[in-house]
CSV table of C-alpha atoms and ligand atoms in Angstrom, one decimal:
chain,number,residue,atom,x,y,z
A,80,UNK,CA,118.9,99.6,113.4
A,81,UNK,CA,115.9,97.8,114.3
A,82,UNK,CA,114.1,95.3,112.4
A,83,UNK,CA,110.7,96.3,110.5
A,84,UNK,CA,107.6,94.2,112.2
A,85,UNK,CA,106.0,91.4,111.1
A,86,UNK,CA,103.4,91.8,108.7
A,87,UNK,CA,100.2,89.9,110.2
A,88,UNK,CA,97.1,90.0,108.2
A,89,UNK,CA,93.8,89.0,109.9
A,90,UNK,CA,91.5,87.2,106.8
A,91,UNK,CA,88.2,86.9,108.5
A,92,UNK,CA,85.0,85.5,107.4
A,93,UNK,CA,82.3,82.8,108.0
A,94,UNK,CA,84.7,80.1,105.8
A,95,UNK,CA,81.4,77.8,106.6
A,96,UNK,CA,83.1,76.2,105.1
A,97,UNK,CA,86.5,76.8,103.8
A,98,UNK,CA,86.8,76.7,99.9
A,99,UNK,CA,89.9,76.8,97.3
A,100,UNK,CA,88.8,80.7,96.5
A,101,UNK,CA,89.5,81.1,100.2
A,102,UNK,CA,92.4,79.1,99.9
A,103,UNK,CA,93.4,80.8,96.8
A,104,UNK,CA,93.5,84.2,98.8
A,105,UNK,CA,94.7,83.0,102.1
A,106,UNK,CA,97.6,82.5,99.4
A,107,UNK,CA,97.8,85.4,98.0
A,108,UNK,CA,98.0,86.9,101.4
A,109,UNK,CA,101.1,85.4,102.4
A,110,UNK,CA,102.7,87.7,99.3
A,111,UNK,CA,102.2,90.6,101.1
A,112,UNK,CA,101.6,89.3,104.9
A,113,UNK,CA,104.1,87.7,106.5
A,114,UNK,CA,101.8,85.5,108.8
A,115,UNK,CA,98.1,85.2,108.3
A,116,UNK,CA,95.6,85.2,110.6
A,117,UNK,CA,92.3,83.2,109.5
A,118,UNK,CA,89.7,84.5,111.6
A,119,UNK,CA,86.3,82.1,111.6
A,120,UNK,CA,83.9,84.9,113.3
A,121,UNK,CA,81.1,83.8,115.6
A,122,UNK,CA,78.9,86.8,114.6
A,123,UNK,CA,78.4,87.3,110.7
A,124,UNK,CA,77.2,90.1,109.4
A,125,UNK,CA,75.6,88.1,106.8
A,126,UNK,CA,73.4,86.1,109.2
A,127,UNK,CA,73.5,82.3,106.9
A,128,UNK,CA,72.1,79.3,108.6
A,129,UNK,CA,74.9,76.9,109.0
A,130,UNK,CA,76.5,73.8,108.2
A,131,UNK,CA,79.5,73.5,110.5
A,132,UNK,CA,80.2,74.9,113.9
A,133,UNK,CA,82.9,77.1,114.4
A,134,UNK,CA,84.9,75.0,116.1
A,135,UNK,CA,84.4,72.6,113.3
A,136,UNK,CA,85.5,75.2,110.6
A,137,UNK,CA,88.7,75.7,112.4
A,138,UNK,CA,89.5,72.2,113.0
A,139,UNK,CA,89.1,72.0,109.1
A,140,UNK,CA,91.1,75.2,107.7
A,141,UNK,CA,94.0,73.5,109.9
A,142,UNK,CA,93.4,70.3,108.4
A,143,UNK,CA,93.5,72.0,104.9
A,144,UNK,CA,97.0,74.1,105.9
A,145,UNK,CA,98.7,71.3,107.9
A,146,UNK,CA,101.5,72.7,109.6
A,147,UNK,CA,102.3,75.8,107.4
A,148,UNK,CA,103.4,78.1,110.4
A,149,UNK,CA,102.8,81.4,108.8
A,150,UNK,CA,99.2,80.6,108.8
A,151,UNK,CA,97.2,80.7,111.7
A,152,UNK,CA,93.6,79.1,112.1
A,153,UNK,CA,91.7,80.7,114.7
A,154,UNK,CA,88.0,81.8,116.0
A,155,UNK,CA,86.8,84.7,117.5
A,156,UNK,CA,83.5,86.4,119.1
A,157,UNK,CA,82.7,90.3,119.1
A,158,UNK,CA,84.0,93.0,116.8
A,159,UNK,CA,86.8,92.4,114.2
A,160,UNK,CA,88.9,95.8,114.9
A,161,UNK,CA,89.1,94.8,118.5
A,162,UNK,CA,90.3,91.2,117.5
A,163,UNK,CA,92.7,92.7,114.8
A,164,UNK,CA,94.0,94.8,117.8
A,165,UNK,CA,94.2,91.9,120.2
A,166,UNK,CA,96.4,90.2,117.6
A,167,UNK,CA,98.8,93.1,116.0
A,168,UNK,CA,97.1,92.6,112.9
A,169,UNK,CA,97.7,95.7,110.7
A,170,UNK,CA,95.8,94.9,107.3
A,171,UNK,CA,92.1,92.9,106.6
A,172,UNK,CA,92.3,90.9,104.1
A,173,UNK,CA,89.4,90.2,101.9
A,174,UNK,CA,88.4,88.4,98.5
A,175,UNK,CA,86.4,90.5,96.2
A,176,UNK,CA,85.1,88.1,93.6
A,177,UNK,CA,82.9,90.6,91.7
A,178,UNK,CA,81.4,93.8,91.9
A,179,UNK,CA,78.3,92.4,93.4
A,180,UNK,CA,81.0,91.8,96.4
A,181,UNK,CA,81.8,95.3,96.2
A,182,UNK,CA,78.9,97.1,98.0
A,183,UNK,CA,79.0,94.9,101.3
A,184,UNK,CA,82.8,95.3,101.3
A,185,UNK,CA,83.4,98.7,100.9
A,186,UNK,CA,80.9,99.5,104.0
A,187,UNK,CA,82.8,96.7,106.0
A,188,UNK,CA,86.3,98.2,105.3
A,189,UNK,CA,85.0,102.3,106.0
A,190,UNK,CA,83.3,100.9,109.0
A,191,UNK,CA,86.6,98.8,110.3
A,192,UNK,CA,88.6,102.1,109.3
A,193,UNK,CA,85.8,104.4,111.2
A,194,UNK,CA,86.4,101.9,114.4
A,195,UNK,CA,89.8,101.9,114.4
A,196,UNK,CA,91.4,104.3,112.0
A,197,UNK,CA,94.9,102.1,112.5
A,198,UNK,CA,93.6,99.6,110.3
A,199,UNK,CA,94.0,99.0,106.1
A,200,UNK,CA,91.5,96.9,104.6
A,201,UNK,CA,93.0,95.6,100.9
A,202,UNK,CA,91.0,93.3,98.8
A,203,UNK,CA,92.8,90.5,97.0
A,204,UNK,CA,91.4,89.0,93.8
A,205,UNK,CA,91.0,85.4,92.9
A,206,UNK,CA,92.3,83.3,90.1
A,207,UNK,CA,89.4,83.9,87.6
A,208,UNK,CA,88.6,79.8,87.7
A,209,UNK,CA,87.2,80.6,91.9
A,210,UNK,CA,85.4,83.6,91.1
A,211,UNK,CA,82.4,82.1,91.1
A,212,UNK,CA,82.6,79.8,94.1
A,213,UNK,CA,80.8,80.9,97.6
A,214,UNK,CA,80.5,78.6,100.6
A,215,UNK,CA,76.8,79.3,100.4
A,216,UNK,CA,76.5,78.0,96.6
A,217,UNK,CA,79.0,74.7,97.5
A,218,UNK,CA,76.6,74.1,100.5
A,219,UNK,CA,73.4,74.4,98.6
A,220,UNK,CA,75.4,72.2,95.8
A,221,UNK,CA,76.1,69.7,98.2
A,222,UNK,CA,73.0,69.2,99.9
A,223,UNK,CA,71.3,69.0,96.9
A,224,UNK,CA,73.2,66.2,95.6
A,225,UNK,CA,75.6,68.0,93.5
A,226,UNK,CA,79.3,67.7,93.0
A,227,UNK,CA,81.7,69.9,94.7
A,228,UNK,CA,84.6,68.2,94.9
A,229,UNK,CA,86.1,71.3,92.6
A,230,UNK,CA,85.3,73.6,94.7
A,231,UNK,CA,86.7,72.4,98.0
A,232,UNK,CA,90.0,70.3,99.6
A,233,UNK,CA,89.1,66.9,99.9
A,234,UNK,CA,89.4,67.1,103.9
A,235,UNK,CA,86.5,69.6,103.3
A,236,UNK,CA,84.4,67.5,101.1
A,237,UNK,CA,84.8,64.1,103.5
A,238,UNK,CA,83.3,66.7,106.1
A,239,UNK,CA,80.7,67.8,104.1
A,240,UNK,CA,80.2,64.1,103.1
A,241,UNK,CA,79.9,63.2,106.6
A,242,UNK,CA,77.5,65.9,108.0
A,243,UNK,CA,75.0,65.9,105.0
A,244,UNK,CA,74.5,61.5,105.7
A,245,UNK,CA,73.6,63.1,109.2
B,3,PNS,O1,82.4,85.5,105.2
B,3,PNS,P1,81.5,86.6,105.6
B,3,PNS,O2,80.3,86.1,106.3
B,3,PNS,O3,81.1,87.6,104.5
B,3,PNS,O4,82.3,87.5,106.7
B,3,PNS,C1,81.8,88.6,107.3
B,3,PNS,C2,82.6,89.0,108.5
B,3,PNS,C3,82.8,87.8,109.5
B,3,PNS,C4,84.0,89.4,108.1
B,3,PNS,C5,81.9,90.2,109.3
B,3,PNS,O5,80.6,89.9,109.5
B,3,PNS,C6,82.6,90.6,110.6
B,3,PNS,O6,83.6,91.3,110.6
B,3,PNS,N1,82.0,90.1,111.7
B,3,PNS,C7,82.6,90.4,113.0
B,3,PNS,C8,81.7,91.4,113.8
B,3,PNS,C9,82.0,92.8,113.3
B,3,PNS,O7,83.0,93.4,113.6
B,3,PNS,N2,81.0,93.4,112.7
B,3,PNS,C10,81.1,94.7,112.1
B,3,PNS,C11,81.7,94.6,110.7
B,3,PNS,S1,81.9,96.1,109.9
């Protein structure tokens, strides 16, 4: 009898940068997934200026993970089904914080699933305590002065640190 595949989950997003909601999911998607793909996408649809480079963003969700093998830090350029192809992903993952998350989501997913009919979007759900957390909130915090050291791995915030001195 063969053996069933490997689950691989593709979790993309901007992760500019990486927070403990996204943590807190990437998590979660290791319950279902048996390796998970953290995809740092060149193109957002959610255009945001930024604070780290892609590269960067990587460099630092690797940092966060160390060595945990079933998760994978990568970047990629051009459309997401293509890239989930490319990499025998068969599920999206993606947080849904709140229903205001809801709108944008749901036309991501039916668009993904319109593109490439292969592919399941699911929609994990944080620990209550990271709902409200956004990388675009925790970069405003941060280079406004505020504290974020709750919101983000310490790796993350010495980066932060580092870029806001300039
Ligand atoms: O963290 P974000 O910015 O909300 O993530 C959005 C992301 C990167 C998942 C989305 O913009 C995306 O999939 N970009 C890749 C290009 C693409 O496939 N666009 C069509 C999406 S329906």
């Amino acid at each position: 009898m063969s053996r069933p595949l490997p689950v691989v989950a593709l979790y993309p997003g901007s992760f500019d940068p990486l927070t403990v909601g996204h943590e807190d999911i990437v998590r979660r998607g290791l319950r279902v997934a048996d390796r998970i793909v953290v995809a740092v996408a060149h193109t957002s649809t959610h255009a945001k200026k930024g604070l780290f480079t892609v590269d960067e963003r990587v460099d630092l969700i690797r940092e966060v993970f160390g060595d945990e093998e079933r998760i994978q830090p990568v970047s990629f350029s051009g459309l997401l089904v293509n890239f989930a192809r490319k990499q025998g992903a068969q599920l999206v993952v993606r947080g849904l914080r709140a229903i205001s998350d809801f709108e944008y989501e749901l036309q991501m997913a039916q668009m993904n699933q319109e593109l490439w009919p292969e592919i399941e979007t699911i929609f994990l759900v944080p620990d209550a305590q990271n709902s409200f957390i956004s990388s675009s909130l925790v970069r405003e915090v941060a280079s406004l002065g505020g504290d974020v050291s709750s919101f983000v791995s310490p790796v993350v915030l010495e980066a932060m640190r580092r870029k806001l001195a300039g």
